[in-house]
Short mmCIF file of C-alpha atoms in Angstrom, two decimals:
data_model
loop_
_atom_site.label_atom_id
_atom_site.label_comp_id
_atom_site.label_asym_id
_atom_site.label_seq_id
_atom_site.Cartn_x
_atom_site.Cartn_y
_atom_site.Cartn_z
CA MET N 1 74.54 75.26 76.17
CA ASP N 2 76.75 76.70 73.13
CA GLY N 3 79.78 78.82 73.65
CA ALA N 4 77.77 81.88 72.72
CA ALA N 5 75.19 81.55 75.22
CA LEU N 6 77.74 80.73 77.75
CA PHE N 7 79.61 83.76 76.89
CA LEU N 8 76.44 86.17 77.27
CA GLY N 9 75.47 84.32 80.57
CA SER N 10 78.78 85.22 82.13
CA ILE N 11 78.44 88.97 81.22
CA TYR N 12 74.86 89.05 82.42
CA PHE N 13 75.97 87.39 85.71
CA TRP N 14 78.60 90.03 86.22
CA LEU N 15 76.27 93.06 85.54
CA ALA N 16 73.86 91.58 87.77
CA LEU N 17 76.43 91.28 90.50
CA LEU N 18 77.63 94.70 90.06
CA ALA N 19 74.05 96.06 90.10
CA ALA N 20 73.48 94.18 93.60
CA ILE N 21 76.53 95.64 95.04
CA VAL N 22 75.54 99.01 94.02
CA VAL N 23 71.76 98.47 95.66
CA VAL N 24 73.47 97.21 98.71
CA TRP N 25 76.10 100.05 99.11
CA THR N 26 73.34 102.60 98.68
CA ILE N 27 71.26 101.15 101.22
CA ALA N 28 74.05 100.91 103.45
CA ALA N 29 74.92 104.46 102.98
CA TRP N 30 71.50 105.54 103.36
CA ARG N 31 70.57 103.71 106.57
CA GLY N 32 74.17 102.78 107.83
CA ALA N 33 74.11 104.67 111.15
CA ALA N 34 70.64 103.25 111.76
CA ILE N 35 71.57 99.76 111.10
CA ILE N 36 74.88 100.18 113.24
CA LYS N 37 73.06 101.58 116.11
CA TRP N 38 70.44 98.84 116.11
CA LEU N 39 73.17 96.07 115.90
CA GLU N 40 74.85 97.84 118.96
CA LYS N 41 71.98 97.96 120.88
CA LYS N 42 70.98 94.26 120.56
CA ALA N 43 74.69 93.28 121.29
CA GLY N 44 74.65 95.35 124.31
CA GLU N 45 71.38 93.87 125.87
CA HIS N 46 72.83 90.37 125.13
CA ALA N 47 76.18 91.28 126.88
CA GLU N 48 74.49 92.50 129.84
CA LYS N 49 72.22 89.40 130.45
CA ARG N 50 74.73 86.60 129.08
CA MET N 51 78.49 88.16 129.66
CA PRO N 52 78.42 89.67 132.94
CA PRO N 53 82.03 90.65 134.65
CA SER N 54 81.74 88.05 137.24
CA ASN N 55 82.21 85.46 134.28
CA GLU N 56 85.86 86.78 133.72
CA PRO N 57 87.01 84.60 130.67
CA VAL N 58 83.92 85.19 129.11
CA PHE N 59 83.89 88.93 129.83
CA LYS N 60 87.29 89.42 128.53
CA ARG N 61 86.16 87.70 125.24
CA ARG N 62 83.04 90.01 125.06
CA ILE N 63 85.26 93.05 125.38
CA ALA N 64 87.84 92.00 122.93
CA ARG N 65 84.94 91.56 120.42
CA ARG N 66 83.82 94.87 121.12
CA VAL N 67 86.91 96.35 120.58
CA ARG N 68 87.51 94.56 117.17
CA TRP N 69 83.95 96.10 116.18
CA LEU N 70 84.83 99.51 117.04
CA ARG N 71 87.91 99.34 115.27
CA ILE N 72 86.02 98.24 112.13
CA LYS N 73 83.87 101.10 112.52
CA ASP N 74 86.33 103.44 112.82
CA TRP N 75 88.41 102.11 109.89
CA TRP N 76 84.96 102.34 107.82
CA LYS N 77 84.15 105.89 108.67
CA HIS N 78 87.78 107.71 108.92
CA LYS N 79 90.21 105.35 107.09
CA ASN N 80 90.79 106.60 103.33
CA TRP N 81 90.11 102.90 102.25
CA ARG N 82 88.31 104.69 98.92
CA LYS N 83 91.68 105.76 97.96
CA SER N 84 93.36 102.45 98.76
CA LEU N 85 90.75 100.51 96.92
CA ALA N 86 91.23 102.90 93.81
CA ASP N 87 95.02 102.67 93.68
CA ASN N 88 94.87 98.89 93.84
CA LEU N 89 91.87 98.28 91.30
CA ILE N 90 92.36 101.21 89.01
CA ARG N 91 94.39 98.99 86.74
CA PRO N 92 91.96 95.90 86.47
CA LEU N 93 89.10 98.13 86.26
CA ILE N 94 90.89 99.67 83.25
CA VAL N 95 91.42 96.29 81.47
CA ILE N 96 87.74 95.30 82.13
CA ALA N 97 86.81 98.63 80.67
CA MET N 98 89.22 98.06 77.57
CA PHE N 99 87.80 94.61 77.44
CA ALA N 100 84.17 96.07 77.21
CA ALA N 101 85.16 98.70 74.80
CA SER N 102 86.80 95.82 72.40
CA LEU N 103 83.28 94.04 72.45
CA ALA N 104 81.52 97.40 71.53
CA LEU N 105 83.76 97.87 68.68
CA ILE N 106 83.40 94.17 67.61
CA GLU N 107 79.62 94.77 67.46
CA ALA N 108 80.02 98.03 65.76
CA PHE N 109 82.08 96.42 63.24
CA GLY N 110 79.08 94.08 62.14
CA ILE N 111 79.87 90.80 64.29
CA PRO N 112 77.28 89.99 66.51
CA LEU N 113 78.26 88.97 70.03
CA GLU N 114 76.26 85.80 69.83
CA ASP N 115 78.54 84.73 67.10
CA LEU N 116 81.79 85.69 68.72
CA GLY N 117 82.13 82.65 71.02
CA ASP N 118 81.52 80.26 68.12
CA ARG N 119 84.15 82.10 65.99
CA ILE N 120 86.72 81.89 68.63
CA ARG N 121 86.18 78.40 69.26
CA ASP N 122 86.32 77.29 65.44
CA ALA N 123 89.46 79.20 65.03
CA VAL N 124 91.09 77.31 67.91
CA SER N 125 89.88 74.10 67.02
CA ASP N 126 89.98 74.02 63.14
CA THR N 127 92.33 71.64 61.90
CA GLU N 128 92.65 73.12 58.14
CA ASP N 129 96.18 73.83 57.63
CA SER N 130 95.28 76.44 54.86
CA GLN N 131 97.48 79.74 55.30
CA LYS N 132 94.19 81.65 56.34
CA ALA N 133 93.34 79.20 58.86
CA VAL N 134 96.68 79.27 60.45
CA GLN N 135 96.64 82.91 60.54
CA LEU N 136 93.15 83.22 62.22
CA ARG N 137 94.37 80.76 64.96
CA GLY N 138 97.65 82.87 65.34
CA GLN N 139 95.51 85.89 65.72
CA THR N 140 93.27 84.49 68.23
CA VAL N 141 95.76 83.06 70.41
CA LEU N 142 97.46 86.43 70.22
CA ILE N 143 94.19 88.23 71.44
CA VAL N 144 93.45 85.74 74.29
CA LEU N 145 96.96 85.28 75.77
CA GLY N 146 98.99 88.35 74.65
CA ILE N 147 96.60 91.17 75.97
CA PRO N 148 96.63 89.60 79.53
CA LEU N 149 100.57 88.88 79.42
CA ALA N 150 101.19 92.41 78.13
CA PHE N 151 99.14 93.68 80.99
CA VAL N 152 101.38 91.79 83.62
CA LEU N 153 104.49 92.92 81.96
CA TRP N 154 103.22 96.58 82.17
CA TRP N 155 102.24 95.99 85.67
CA PHE N 156 105.85 94.68 86.77
CA ARG N 157 107.34 97.56 84.85
CA ASP N 158 105.13 100.03 86.67
CA MET N 159 106.03 98.64 89.98
CA HIS N 160 109.75 98.86 89.32
CA VAL N 161 109.26 102.53 88.09
CA ARG N 162 107.28 103.23 91.60
CA ASN N 163 110.00 101.75 93.60
CA THR N 164 112.76 103.60 91.77
CA LEU N 165 110.55 106.95 92.54
CA ASP N 166 110.12 105.84 96.06
CA ASN N 167 114.08 105.46 96.71
CA GLN N 168 114.55 108.72 95.18
CA ARG N 169 111.91 110.69 97.33
CA LYS N 170 113.47 108.95 100.47
CA ASP N 171 116.53 111.11 99.76
CA VAL N 172 114.65 114.14 99.39
CA ASN N 173 112.32 113.45 102.31
CA LEU N 174 115.43 112.25 104.39
CA LYS N 175 116.94 115.96 103.78
CA GLU N 176 113.33 117.59 104.68
CA PHE N 177 112.72 115.51 107.79
CA GLN N 178 116.43 116.58 109.25
CA GLU N 179 115.39 120.10 108.79
CA ILE N 180 111.80 119.74 110.23
CA GLN N 181 113.42 118.05 113.16
CA MET N 182 115.90 121.01 114.05
CA ARG N 183 112.95 123.49 113.80
CA ALA N 184 110.43 121.40 115.89
CA ALA N 185 113.26 121.01 118.63
CA GLY N 186 113.83 124.66 118.38
CA ALA N 187 117.21 124.48 117.16
CA MET N 188 117.33 127.61 114.79
CA ASP N 189 119.47 130.54 114.11
CA GLU N 190 119.42 132.99 117.14
CA LYS N 191 119.60 135.96 115.05
CA LEU N 192 116.12 135.51 114.01
CA PRO N 193 113.50 137.28 116.29
CA GLU N 194 111.97 135.18 118.92
CA ASP N 195 108.54 135.44 117.71
CA ALA N 196 109.70 134.23 114.05
CA ARG N 197 111.61 131.31 115.85
CA ARG N 198 108.45 130.26 117.52
CA SER N 199 106.43 130.38 114.45
CA LEU N 200 108.60 128.29 112.82
CA GLN N 201 108.64 125.69 115.53
CA VAL N 202 104.74 125.56 115.66
CA ALA N 203 104.64 125.22 111.73
CA ALA N 204 107.55 122.54 112.09
CA THR N 205 105.55 120.74 114.68
CA HIS N 206 102.50 120.30 112.67
CA GLN N 207 104.72 119.28 109.59
CA LEU N 208 105.52 116.15 111.93
CA ALA N 209 102.02 114.80 111.19
CA GLY N 210 102.73 113.82 107.86
CA PHE N 211 105.86 111.37 108.90
CA LEU N 212 103.70 110.11 111.77
CA LYS N 213 101.29 108.73 109.36
CA GLY N 214 103.63 107.33 107.19
CA GLU N 215 102.83 109.55 104.10
CA TYR N 216 106.71 109.95 103.68
CA GLY N 217 107.56 106.34 104.25
CA GLU N 218 107.42 103.96 107.29
CA SER N 219 110.84 104.56 108.37
CA PHE N 220 110.23 107.93 109.48
CA ARG N 221 107.59 107.19 111.99
CA ARG N 222 109.52 106.05 114.98
CA PRO N 223 112.10 108.91 114.70
CA ALA N 224 109.12 111.47 114.18
CA TRP N 225 107.04 109.68 117.13
CA GLU N 226 110.24 110.04 119.65
CA LEU N 227 111.00 113.64 118.85
CA LEU N 228 107.45 114.43 119.46
CA ARG N 229 107.07 112.56 122.84
CA ALA N 230 110.52 114.08 123.93
CA ARG N 231 108.98 117.68 123.35
CA LEU N 232 105.81 116.76 125.15
CA GLN N 233 107.70 115.70 128.29
CA GLU N 234 109.60 118.99 127.98
CA SER N 235 106.36 121.00 127.58
CA SER N 236 104.56 119.35 130.43
CA GLN N 237 107.51 120.27 132.65
CA ARG N 238 107.81 123.68 131.54
CA VAL N 239 104.46 124.67 131.99
CA GLY N 240 104.10 123.02 135.41
CA TYR N 241 102.13 119.95 135.17
CA PRO N 242 104.58 117.77 137.45
CA ALA N 243 103.96 120.27 140.40
CA ILE N 244 100.44 118.78 140.71
CA ARG N 245 102.23 115.38 141.32
CA ALA N 246 104.59 116.69 143.54
CA TRP N 247 102.03 118.37 145.74
CA LEU N 248 100.07 115.43 146.14
CA ASN N 249 102.96 113.31 147.15
CA GLU N 250 103.60 116.02 149.77
CA TRP N 251 99.78 115.79 150.63
CA ARG N 252 99.95 112.36 151.41
CA GLU N 253 103.20 112.19 153.47
CA ALA N 254 101.93 115.14 155.61
CA ASP N 255 101.00 115.31 159.29
CA PRO N 256 97.35 113.80 159.42
CA SER N 257 96.25 116.41 161.94
CA GLY N 258 97.14 119.15 159.53
CA GLN N 259 96.20 117.31 156.36
CA MET N 260 94.02 118.63 153.96
CA PRO N 261 90.58 116.83 153.73
CA ALA N 262 90.59 114.38 151.00
CA SER N 263 87.07 115.45 149.69
CA GLU N 264 88.65 118.83 148.99
CA LEU N 265 91.55 117.54 146.70
CA SER N 266 89.54 117.83 143.65
CA ALA N 267 88.87 121.45 143.87
CA GLU N 268 92.23 122.11 144.57
CA ILE N 269 93.56 120.01 141.62
CA TYR N 270 91.36 121.87 139.53
CA LYS N 271 92.71 125.38 140.72
CA ALA N 272 96.02 124.11 139.91
CA LYS N 273 94.91 122.90 136.28
CA SER N 274 93.38 126.19 135.55
CA ALA N 275 96.43 128.11 136.66
CA ILE N 276 98.60 126.31 133.98
CA GLU N 277 98.93 128.32 130.82
CA MET N 278 100.02 126.49 127.73
CA ASP N 279 102.26 128.06 125.35
CA SER N 280 102.01 128.10 121.66
CA THR N 281 104.46 125.45 120.94
CA GLY N 282 103.19 123.24 123.82
CA LYS N 283 99.56 123.72 122.35
CA ALA N 284 100.88 122.95 118.87
CA GLN N 285 102.23 119.40 119.98
CA ARG N 286 98.99 118.60 121.75
CA GLU N 287 97.28 119.42 118.77
CA VAL N 288 99.11 117.07 116.60
CA VAL N 289 98.27 114.28 119.18
CA ARG N 290 94.83 115.25 119.05
CA ASP N 291 94.28 115.22 115.42
CA GLU N 292 96.64 112.23 114.55
CA TRP N 293 95.77 110.11 117.49
CA ARG N 294 95.07 107.13 114.98
CA ALA N 295 98.43 107.08 113.99
CA ILE N 296 99.78 107.54 117.25
CA PHE N 297 97.81 105.12 119.19
CA GLY N 298 98.07 102.62 116.42
CA ARG N 299 100.15 99.22 117.09
CA HIS N 300 103.16 100.49 115.31
CA LEU N 301 104.65 103.13 118.06
CA PRO N 302 105.68 102.38 121.67
CA LEU N 303 103.53 104.09 124.47
CA PRO N 304 104.72 103.39 127.86
CA ASN N 305 106.23 106.16 129.97
CA THR N 306 104.84 108.76 127.55
CA VAL N 307 103.79 112.22 128.82
CA PHE N 308 100.06 113.13 127.63
CA ASP N 309 99.54 116.05 130.43
CA GLY N 310 96.72 118.31 129.33
CA ILE N 311 96.11 116.40 126.10
CA ASN N 312 92.60 117.23 124.74
CA LEU N 313 91.39 113.97 122.71
CA PRO N 314 88.33 114.00 120.77
CA GLU N 315 85.20 112.14 122.03
CA LYS N 316 85.28 108.35 121.45
CA THR N 317 88.82 108.24 120.45
CA LEU N 318 89.68 104.40 120.48
CA ILE N 319 92.73 103.57 122.47
CA ALA N 320 91.55 100.34 123.85
CA SER N 321 93.77 97.20 124.58
CA ARG N 322 97.11 99.49 124.41
CA ASP N 323 99.98 99.44 126.65
CA LEU N 324 99.77 102.73 128.63
CA SER N 325 101.68 101.67 131.55
CA ARG N 326 103.38 104.61 133.57
CA CYS N 327 101.92 107.10 131.06
CA SER N 328 101.01 110.49 132.39
CA PHE N 329 97.57 112.13 131.58
CA ILE N 330 97.52 114.83 134.41
CA GLY N 331 94.42 117.17 133.64
CA ALA N 332 93.61 115.49 130.20
CA ASN N 333 90.41 115.70 128.56
CA LEU N 334 89.41 111.91 127.84
CA TRP N 335 85.64 112.31 127.42
CA GLY N 336 83.99 109.16 126.32
CA THR N 337 87.48 107.75 125.45
CA HIS N 338 87.55 104.13 124.80
CA LEU N 339 89.97 102.47 127.05
CA GLU N 340 88.73 99.11 127.30
CA GLY N 341 91.39 96.44 128.40
CA ALA N 342 94.20 98.99 128.34
CA ASN N 343 96.96 98.59 130.52
CA LEU N 344 97.28 101.98 132.67
CA GLN N 345 99.50 100.36 135.57
CA TYR N 346 101.12 103.01 137.41
CA ALA N 347 99.68 105.41 135.13
CA HIS N 348 98.93 109.07 136.28
CA LEU N 349 95.49 110.58 135.70
CA GLU N 350 95.43 113.25 138.41
CA GLY N 351 92.50 115.43 137.66
CA ALA N 352 91.76 113.78 134.16
CA PHE N 353 88.37 114.12 133.05
CA LEU N 354 87.08 110.61 132.23
CA THR N 355 83.29 111.29 132.10
CA LEU N 356 81.51 108.18 130.07
CA ALA N 357 84.91 106.87 129.30
CA HIS N 358 84.90 102.99 128.89
CA LEU N 359 87.53 101.43 131.08
CA GLU N 360 86.01 97.92 131.10
CA GLY N 361 88.37 95.11 131.92
CA ALA N 362 91.15 98.00 132.12
CA TYR N 363 94.36 97.26 134.21
CA LEU N 364 94.61 100.35 136.77
CA TRP N 365 96.79 98.59 139.16
CA GLU N 366 98.26 101.52 141.54
CA GLY N 367 97.13 104.19 139.17
CA HIS N 368 96.94 107.50 140.07
CA LEU N 369 93.26 109.04 139.92
CA GLU N 370 93.21 111.74 142.39
CA GLY N 371 90.67 114.28 141.87
CA ALA N 372 89.53 112.68 138.37
CA ASN N 373 86.16 113.04 137.24
CA LEU N 374 84.69 109.43 136.34
CA THR N 375 81.02 110.43 136.41
CA LEU N 376 78.81 107.86 134.51
CA ALA N 377 82.26 106.17 133.56
CA HIS N 378 82.35 102.27 132.83
CA LEU N 379 84.87 100.51 134.97
CA GLU N 380 82.98 96.85 134.79
CA GLY N 381 85.44 94.42 135.62
CA ALA N 382 88.49 96.51 135.85
CA ASN N 383 91.06 96.16 138.11
CA LEU N 384 91.74 99.29 140.51
CA GLY N 385 93.87 97.33 143.14
CA SER N 386 95.90 99.93 145.18
CA ALA N 387 94.70 102.75 142.90
CA HIS N 388 94.59 106.34 144.32
CA LEU N 389 91.33 107.67 143.94
CA GLU N 390 91.16 110.07 146.77
CA GLY N 391 88.69 113.07 145.95
CA ALA N 392 87.69 111.46 142.62
CA ASN N 393 84.23 111.86 141.36
CA LEU N 394 82.79 108.38 140.46
CA GLY N 395 79.00 109.47 140.69
CA SER N 396 76.71 107.10 138.86
CA ALA N 397 79.89 105.04 137.51
CA HIS N 398 79.54 101.57 136.66
CA LEU N 399 81.91 99.31 138.67
CA GLU N 400 80.22 95.96 138.62
CA GLY N 401 82.77 93.24 139.22
CA THR N 402 85.76 95.94 139.54
CA ASN N 403 88.69 95.07 141.76
CA LEU N 404 89.15 97.85 144.26
CA GLY N 405 91.26 95.84 146.84
CA ASP N 406 93.21 98.23 149.06
CA ALA N 407 92.24 101.11 146.61
CA HIS N 408 92.40 104.68 147.98
CA LEU N 409 89.09 106.30 147.59
CA GLU N 410 89.22 108.59 150.46
CA GLY N 411 86.80 111.65 149.77
CA ALA N 412 85.52 109.97 146.67
CA TYR N 413 82.28 110.96 145.34
CA LEU N 414 80.55 107.72 144.80
CA TRP N 415 76.86 108.76 144.80
CA GLU N 416 74.51 106.43 142.93
CA ALA N 417 77.91 104.49 141.91
CA HIS N 418 77.14 100.54 140.73
CA LEU N 419 79.67 98.62 142.54
CA GLU N 420 77.56 95.15 142.64
CA GLY N 421 79.83 92.47 143.39
CA ALA N 422 82.98 94.75 143.41
CA ASN N 423 86.07 93.70 145.41
CA LEU N 424 86.55 96.48 147.98
CA GLY N 425 88.50 94.28 150.68
CA GLY N 426 90.59 96.66 152.55
CA ALA N 427 89.68 99.74 150.24
CA HIS N 428 90.21 103.12 152.04
CA LEU N 429 86.78 104.94 151.76
CA GLU N 430 87.29 107.12 154.71
CA GLY N 431 85.10 110.27 154.19
CA ALA N 432 83.56 108.92 150.71
CA ASP N 433 80.15 109.71 149.29
CA LEU N 434 78.31 106.41 148.85
CA ARG N 435 74.86 107.65 149.31
CA ASP N 436 72.30 105.46 147.40
CA ALA N 437 75.37 103.47 145.83
CA HIS N 438 74.61 99.84 144.59
CA LEU N 439 76.99 97.62 146.83
CA GLU N 440 74.95 94.34 146.50
CA GLY N 441 77.32 91.37 146.72
CA ALA N 442 80.34 93.63 147.35
CA ASP N 443 83.32 92.74 149.37
CA LEU N 444 83.79 95.08 151.87
CA TRP N 445 85.86 93.17 154.18
CA HIS N 446 88.28 95.10 156.38
CA ALA N 447 87.24 98.28 154.24
CA HIS N 448 87.81 101.75 155.90
CA LEU N 449 84.51 103.28 156.11
CA GLU N 450 85.41 105.91 158.81
CA GLY N 451 83.37 109.26 158.07
CA ALA N 452 81.76 107.79 154.92
CA ASN N 453 78.17 108.60 154.01
CA LEU N 454 76.39 105.47 153.25
CA ARG N 455 72.90 106.73 153.54
CA GLY N 456 70.39 104.78 151.51
CA ALA N 457 73.10 102.64 150.12
CA HIS N 458 72.17 99.06 148.95
CA LEU N 459 74.20 96.61 150.99
CA GLU N 460 72.05 93.52 150.34
CA GLY N 461 74.47 90.26 150.25
CA ALA N 462 77.52 92.31 150.93
CA ASP N 463 80.29 91.05 153.13
CA LEU N 464 80.93 93.75 155.70
CA TRP N 465 83.03 91.66 158.25
CA ASP N 466 85.58 93.57 160.11
CA ALA N 467 84.70 96.90 158.15
CA HIS N 468 85.98 99.97 160.07
CA LEU N 469 83.26 102.51 161.43
CA ASP N 470 83.58 105.52 163.55
CA GLU N 471 81.15 108.01 165.12
CA GLU N 472 81.08 109.97 161.83
CA THR N 473 80.04 107.05 159.58
CA GLN N 474 76.44 107.73 158.40
CA LEU N 475 73.91 104.61 157.57
CA THR N 476 70.43 105.95 157.74
CA GLY N 477 68.31 104.23 155.37
CA ALA N 478 71.21 101.86 154.22
CA VAL N 479 69.65 98.47 153.33
CA PHE N 480 70.88 95.04 154.13
CA ASP N 481 69.00 91.44 153.95
CA ASP N 482 69.78 88.05 155.33
CA LYS N 483 72.75 87.15 153.08
CA THR N 484 74.63 90.43 154.18
CA ALA N 485 77.52 89.08 156.34
CA PHE N 486 78.51 91.16 159.21
CA ALA N 487 81.07 88.53 160.42
CA ASN N 488 83.13 85.79 159.78
CA ASP N 489 81.42 82.27 158.80
CA TRP N 490 78.03 84.21 158.49
CA PRO N 491 76.04 81.27 157.41
CA TYR N 492 77.25 79.15 160.35
CA LEU N 493 76.40 81.84 162.97
CA SER N 494 73.50 81.18 165.32
CA ASP N 495 70.74 83.63 165.28
CA GLU N 496 71.90 85.35 168.50
CA GLU N 497 75.49 85.69 167.21
CA LYS N 498 74.19 87.28 163.86
CA ALA N 499 71.84 89.67 166.02
CA LYS N 500 74.76 90.72 168.17
CA ALA N 501 77.03 91.48 164.96
CA ARG N 502 74.21 93.29 163.40
CA ALA N 503 73.52 95.70 166.41
CA ARG N 504 76.61 98.17 165.81
CA TRP N 505 75.18 98.81 162.26
CA ILE N 506 71.62 98.92 163.24
CA GLU N 507 72.27 101.42 165.83
CA ARG N 508 73.61 103.81 162.80
CA GLY N 509 70.33 103.56 161.08
CA ILE N 510 70.69 100.63 158.63
CA VAL N 511 67.52 98.73 157.91
CA HIS N 512 66.43 95.37 156.76
CA ALA N 513 64.93 95.31 153.00
CA ASP N 514 61.84 93.17 154.27
CA THR N 515 61.23 96.54 156.71
CA LEU N 516 61.08 98.80 153.73
CA LYS N 517 58.79 96.04 151.95
CA ASP N 518 56.44 95.92 154.86
CA ASP N 519 56.33 99.86 155.13
CA GLY N 520 55.32 100.11 151.50
CA GLU N 521 52.73 97.69 151.63
CA ASP N 522 51.35 99.57 154.74
CA ALA N 523 51.43 102.59 153.14
#
C-alpha cells in the first residue's frame, strides 16, 4: 500500500469512527432511559437471588456497586460534563478543523490529495542538493513539525494567562466573599430597616451557593460550608426543633404509670412539627442545601454533627456511604433518599419522612427514629442495634437481615413489614403492630412482645425462646412450623417438651402452618 492510499485510509477510518459515535450517541439519547431501566431491573433480580443480606460480604459489595452505578447515572444526568468536555477539547478540535481546512485549500489549489502523501515522502527522502530541493524539504519539515510545536507553545502560554487571571480573580472574590459572609451572618448596619436587613441576608445566603460549588475556587468551599452549617444550627434552635428532642427525653424518663403510650408518639411529634414556623432566613438556608446537595454531600466537605432539621431534599437524593454520624434530621423530608451504607450512628431522625428511602447496609446504631415514617423503606442488612423507633411507622418496610438487637420499637407500626432473618434479640416491641409481618427465621430471643399485635404474623423458623408475652399480646392467626424454636436447644428436646413449650403460644391463637394447609385443601 502506497503513502497516498494509507493517508486516505486513515482519514476514512476517523470519519467512520466519528459517524459511529454519533449513531451510538443518538440511540443512547433516544432510548437511554429505557435501556437504564432494563439494566436496573435485571441487576435487581440478580441481586435478590444471589446476593442476599444474609451473606454480609457479598451484600456489602453489591451495595457498593449499586452506589457507584447511581453516582455514574447522576453524573451523566446532572453534571455539566458537556461544558467540561468543551473546555478541554475545543483547542484540539480547532487544530483538527484547521488541518481539514488546509487539506481543502490544497485540493482547491489543484493538488490532488492522492498525490499529497507522495509529494511529502519525496520531499523528505530526496537526496538532491539543489537549492529548490533543500527549500522544499525545509518547508515540509516546517509544516510537519512547526505547526504542532507552535500549538504546544500557544497552549502553555494560554495556561499561563489563565493562571494569572485566576490569581487576579481570587483577590476580587476574597473581598466579595467577606462581604457576603457578613451579610449571610446578619452583621449589617442597624440603621437599615429590619425588612431590608432580612432581605439582604436571604440574598447573601443564596449567593453562598456559588462558593459552595467551587465556582470561585476550591479555597472558598470549606469556609462557605462552615458558615452555612453554623447558620443551620442557629436557625434550628431559633425555630424550636431541639424542643422535640427534649420532649422525647422527658417522655422516656417519665413515670411509666403516667407515661404517654408509645403508639401516640407519632401524632404528637407531627403536631410539634406542624407548629414550627420557619422564618425567611431559615427557609433560604434550607433551600441552599436542597438545591446544592451534590456539592454539600459530596466527598469534599465534613458532615458529622451537622444540623439538617426540617430539610426538604429532592426525591432520590444520593448521599449514600457518607459519614452522617450525630447529624440531626428532625422533621426532615427524605422521601426516596439513597442512604445505602451511610453512617448514621447516634443520628437524630425524630419525625423524619423516610418513605421509600434506601437504607440498605446503613449503620444506625443508637439512632433516634421516634415517630419516623419508614413506610416501604429498604432496611435490608441495616444495623439498627439499640436504635429508638418508638412510634415509628415501618409498614411494608423491607428489613430482611436487619440487626435490630435491643432496638426500641415500642408502639412501632410494622404491619406487613419484611423482617425475614432479622436480629430482634432483646428488642423492645411493646405495643408494636406486627400484623401479617414476615418474621420467618427472625431471632426474637428475649424480645419484649408485651401488648404487641402479632395477628397473622409469619413466625416460621423464628427463634421465640424467652420472648416476653403478657395478657394483651395478640397471636390469633400467627403461623409457626416445626422449625420455630419456643425454647433453648429446640432441636434436641423431646416431643413432650416441645409441646409444653408451645402451649402458652397456642393458647393465644398461634397455629401450625400444616393446619392452615389442611384447612385450605378441605375447603
